[in-house]
Amino acid sequence: MTELRLFNSLTRQLEPFVPVHAGEARVYTCGPTVYNYPHIGNMRAYVFADTLGRVLSYKGYKLTHVINITDVGHLTDDADAGEDKMEKMAAEKAQSIWDIAKHYTQAYWDDIKALNIRQPAHWSIATDYVPAMIAYAQSIAEKHCYELESGLYFDTSTVAHYGALARAKTEDGEGRIEQVDGKRHAADFAIWRKTPAGETRQMEWDSPWGKGAPGWHLECSVMSEALLGLPLDIHTGGIDHREIHHPNEIAQNQARCGSDHSGARFWMHNNFLIERSGKMSKSSGEFLRLQLLIDKGFHPLAYRLMCLQAHYRSELEFSWEGLHAAFVRLKRMVIAVEQIRSQTPEVRPERALKVEDHFTEILLSDFEAAISEDLNTPKALFEFDEFMSERGHTPDVRLGVIHLFDSVLGLNLLPLTRQDLRIRPKAAVITEAEIETALLLRKEARAAKDFAKSDIIRDDLIAKGVEVMDGDPLGWDWRLDI
Ligand code: AMP
Ligand code: ZN
């Protein structure tokens, strides 16, 4: 097999992946703050982490993946003095914070499922780890922290190379955004935030520094250490985390382990999904959630494919046209696979081929080379297309190869059918059965050369948002366009 090389944000270089524990891959992914629905940009971060996990599994590593759920501690402005995102939303909605967390965690998990993101070994919930966070903070407090009225602060000058990941200096960082009186350095950050005197928070715990709540950065250091042990292999997140959140996690890990090690062999970051009209802001009314895409008639895996068509380190600009193109490509893939399936009586592709077999290795070598070069999914998709256009393999072998390709791509290519891709837009005023009947009548009218009637049927369909696609190369026949 080709050596797996990954881009390490710490060194800004491609490096061969050599696991800390032979044969294993331990991966930690910074999860969502569950104060609102995730937007599709957020979900790009998890499609990336999932693809990484799938590649590691494909390569034969025993994967232990952890994704956390931040249900406390993430402030609205990423500074030390803002409001907690969770508390703010609970107050706005006049709901219990626990209900808010439950609702949005479930909504996030729904999106995870719809995007065919595999279940990690653990979903670590931040509030389950508060006693561990207090113990962790106690263990580093004397040497690395100082107490102010508002909380316990980490002194970033007590660790070597603070901010190396961000390529920042000590005076840069979140302190620039919000000054807190008494901080020794602008970049110092709260690891425990005290509840201000006279106030009560919905979520607060007793601690040696008074009632309060943990800082967001502390949470990830504690949970990654607790579940995976330090150093772990790969820590992932969106590119914004490279600037503040991850440098702060690294500082804590260094303090905790008493060494210069960052706590992870690799730090990997996905670039952003960009949307220029502001629809990705959660504060705008109809923001870009996966459900909105589905409501408009797109299959959620078209969005997954759209992500895979770009390299994870490139910015990806969202557009409806781009999503539409990805959907058409997905249809092509599914229809082609369906065709092969129809040629073989019993489909058991998972038994047909093994990655380790020499024959399979040759068939998959270009695909494998693509994913081994820092998860080059655009190239891997091209290799998929190439393979599909090759003749001469039996249907069983072809399905076996597709099965292996898809174990990395995660597009559900074998189970999906053409019918599954027909997503009814929420605003549709006509059912599929009605469309099919109308098209049949139109076909009959045309056969009888009654073109006036066939035009009326077509105009009626258009009025109801149905585009009739005569001669479509995919044989798609019609499309509901709302
Ligand atoms: P949050 O819930 O705000 O902590 O974000 C969850 C994840 O989404 C983090 O890894 C962020 O870095 C990532 N993220 C936020 N916005 C975007 C975006 N527009 N594109 C890609 N990833 C994003
Ligand atoms: Zn994190």
PDB file of N, CA, C and O in Angstrom, residues 241-264:
ATOM      1  N   HIS A 241     -10.046  27.071  14.332  1.00  0.00           N
ATOM      2  CA  HIS A 241      -9.502  26.543  15.587  1.00  0.00           C
ATOM      3  C   HIS A 241      -7.977  26.583  15.628  1.00  0.00           C
ATOM      4  O   HIS A 241      -7.375  26.429  16.684  1.00  0.00           O
ATOM      5  N   ARG A 242      -7.377  26.769  14.466  1.00  0.00           N
ATOM      6  CA  ARG A 242      -5.915  26.816  14.404  1.00  0.00           C
ATOM      7  C   ARG A 242      -5.389  28.082  15.081  1.00  0.00           C
ATOM      8  O   ARG A 242      -4.236  28.158  15.468  1.00  0.00           O
ATOM      9  N   GLU A 243      -6.259  29.069  15.212  1.00  0.00           N
ATOM     10  CA  GLU A 243      -5.803  30.371  15.697  1.00  0.00           C
ATOM     11  C   GLU A 243      -5.837  30.511  17.217  1.00  0.00           C
ATOM     12  O   GLU A 243      -4.921  31.068  17.803  1.00  0.00           O
ATOM     13  N   ILE A 244      -6.894  30.033  17.853  1.00  0.00           N
ATOM     14  CA  ILE A 244      -7.031  30.266  19.297  1.00  0.00           C
ATOM     15  C   ILE A 244      -7.303  28.974  20.072  1.00  0.00           C
ATOM     16  O   ILE A 244      -6.578  28.618  20.993  1.00  0.00           O
ATOM     17  N   HIS A 245      -8.339  28.287  19.663  1.00  0.00           N
ATOM     18  CA  HIS A 245      -8.781  27.127  20.445  1.00  0.00           C
ATOM     19  C   HIS A 245      -7.680  26.065  20.533  1.00  0.00           C
ATOM     20  O   HIS A 245      -7.354  25.590  21.627  1.00  0.00           O
ATOM     21  N   HIS A 246      -7.104  25.705  19.423  1.00  0.00           N
ATOM     22  CA  HIS A 246      -6.089  24.640  19.461  1.00  0.00           C
ATOM     23  C   HIS A 246      -4.760  25.090  20.072  1.00  0.00           C
ATOM     24  O   HIS A 246      -4.177  24.328  20.849  1.00  0.00           O
ATOM     25  N   PRO A 247      -4.277  26.311  19.795  1.00  0.00           N
ATOM     26  CA  PRO A 247      -3.088  26.749  20.542  1.00  0.00           C
ATOM     27  C   PRO A 247      -3.315  26.691  22.063  1.00  0.00           C
ATOM     28  O   PRO A 247      -2.419  26.318  22.813  1.00  0.00           O
ATOM     29  N   ASN A 248      -4.531  27.015  22.490  1.00  0.00           N
ATOM     30  CA  ASN A 248      -4.802  26.980  23.930  1.00  0.00           C
ATOM     31  C   ASN A 248      -4.885  25.548  24.454  1.00  0.00           C
ATOM     32  O   ASN A 248      -4.430  25.252  25.557  1.00  0.00           O
ATOM     33  N   GLU A 249      -5.464  24.667  23.654  1.00  0.00           N
ATOM     34  CA  GLU A 249      -5.452  23.252  24.053  1.00  0.00           C
ATOM     35  C   GLU A 249      -4.019  22.756  24.164  1.00  0.00           C
ATOM     36  O   GLU A 249      -3.658  22.030  25.099  1.00  0.00           O
ATOM     37  N   ILE A 250      -3.207  23.140  23.196  1.00  0.00           N
ATOM     38  CA  ILE A 250      -1.800  22.687  23.196  1.00  0.00           C
ATOM     39  C   ILE A 250      -1.086  23.188  24.452  1.00  0.00           C
ATOM     40  O   ILE A 250      -0.368  22.429  25.115  1.00  0.00           O
ATOM     41  N   ALA A 251      -1.319  24.447  24.795  1.00  0.00           N
ATOM     42  CA  ALA A 251      -0.676  25.006  25.996  1.00  0.00           C
ATOM     43  C   ALA A 251      -1.058  24.191  27.231  1.00  0.00           C
ATOM     44  O   ALA A 251      -0.213  23.849  28.063  1.00  0.00           O
ATOM     45  N   GLN A 252      -2.334  23.847  27.330  1.00  0.00           N
ATOM     46  CA  GLN A 252      -2.788  23.042  28.482  1.00  0.00           C
ATOM     47  C   GLN A 252      -2.158  21.653  28.467  1.00  0.00           C
ATOM     48  O   GLN A 252      -1.726  21.144  29.495  1.00  0.00           O
ATOM     49  N   ASN A 253      -2.115  21.047  27.271  1.00  0.00           N
ATOM     50  CA  ASN A 253      -1.515  19.703  27.161  1.00  0.00           C
ATOM     51  C   ASN A 253      -0.048  19.734  27.590  1.00  0.00           C
ATOM     52  O   ASN A 253       0.429  18.827  28.276  1.00  0.00           O
ATOM     53  N   GLN A 254       0.641  20.791  27.181  1.00  0.00           N
ATOM     54  CA  GLN A 254       2.059  20.904  27.552  1.00  0.00           C
ATOM     55  C   GLN A 254       2.187  21.016  29.070  1.00  0.00           C
ATOM     56  O   GLN A 254       3.039  20.373  29.686  1.00  0.00           O
ATOM     57  N   ALA A 255       1.316  21.831  29.663  1.00  0.00           N
ATOM     58  CA  ALA A 255       1.365  22.009  31.118  1.00  0.00           C
ATOM     59  C   ALA A 255       1.071  20.689  31.822  1.00  0.00           C
ATOM     60  O   ALA A 255       1.744  20.288  32.754  1.00  0.00           O
ATOM     61  N   ARG A 256       0.069  20.009  31.324  1.00  0.00           N
ATOM     62  CA  ARG A 256      -0.372  18.766  31.951  1.00  0.00           C
ATOM     63  C   ARG A 256       0.710  17.694  31.867  1.00  0.00           C
ATOM     64  O   ARG A 256       0.968  16.969  32.806  1.00  0.00           O
ATOM     65  N   CYS A 257       1.346  17.584  30.707  1.00  0.00           N
ATOM     66  CA  CYS A 257       2.329  16.507  30.499  1.00  0.00           C
ATOM     67  C   CYS A 257       3.730  16.933  30.906  1.00  0.00           C
ATOM     68  O   CYS A 257       4.653  16.110  30.885  1.00  0.00           O
ATOM     69  N   GLY A 258       3.907  18.199  31.256  1.00  0.00           N
ATOM     70  CA  GLY A 258       5.240  18.662  31.644  1.00  0.00           C
ATOM     71  C   GLY A 258       6.248  18.513  30.527  1.00  0.00           C
ATOM     72  O   GLY A 258       7.413  18.198  30.765  1.00  0.00           O
ATOM     73  N   SER A 259       5.788  18.688  29.287  1.00  0.00           N
ATOM     74  CA  SER A 259       6.729  18.580  28.160  1.00  0.00           C
ATOM     75  C   SER A 259       6.339  19.592  27.091  1.00  0.00           C
ATOM     76  O   SER A 259       5.317  20.261  27.199  1.00  0.00           O
ATOM     77  N   ASP A 260       7.149  19.658  26.053  1.00  0.00           N
ATOM     78  CA  ASP A 260       6.838  20.591  24.965  1.00  0.00           C
ATOM     79  C   ASP A 260       5.886  19.983  23.952  1.00  0.00           C
ATOM     80  O   ASP A 260       5.487  20.642  22.994  1.00  0.00           O
ATOM     81  N   HIS A 261       5.572  18.707  24.115  1.00  0.00           N
ATOM     82  CA  HIS A 261       4.754  18.021  23.106  1.00  0.00           C
ATOM     83  C   HIS A 261       3.345  18.628  23.051  1.00  0.00           C
ATOM     84  O   HIS A 261       2.744  18.910  24.088  1.00  0.00           O
ATOM     85  N   SER A 262       2.844  18.792  21.848  1.00  0.00           N
ATOM     86  CA  SER A 262       1.531  19.442  21.691  1.00  0.00           C
ATOM     87  C   SER A 262       0.374  18.567  22.157  1.00  0.00           C
ATOM     88  O   SER A 262      -0.752  19.041  22.303  1.00  0.00           O
ATOM     89  N   GLY A 263       0.631  17.288  22.333  1.00  0.00           N
ATOM     90  CA  GLY A 263      -0.447  16.388  22.761  1.00  0.00           C
ATOM     91  C   GLY A 263      -1.039  15.589  21.620  1.00  0.00           C
ATOM     92  O   GLY A 263      -1.832  14.680  21.841  1.00  0.00           O
ATOM     93  N   ALA A 264      -0.693  15.943  20.397  1.00  0.00           N
ATOM     94  CA  ALA A 264      -1.152  15.168  19.239  1.00  0.00           C
ATOM     95  C   ALA A 264      -0.039  15.163  18.203  1.00  0.00           C
ATOM     96  O   ALA A 264       0.644  16.174  18.026  1.00  0.00           O
TER      97      ALA A 264
END
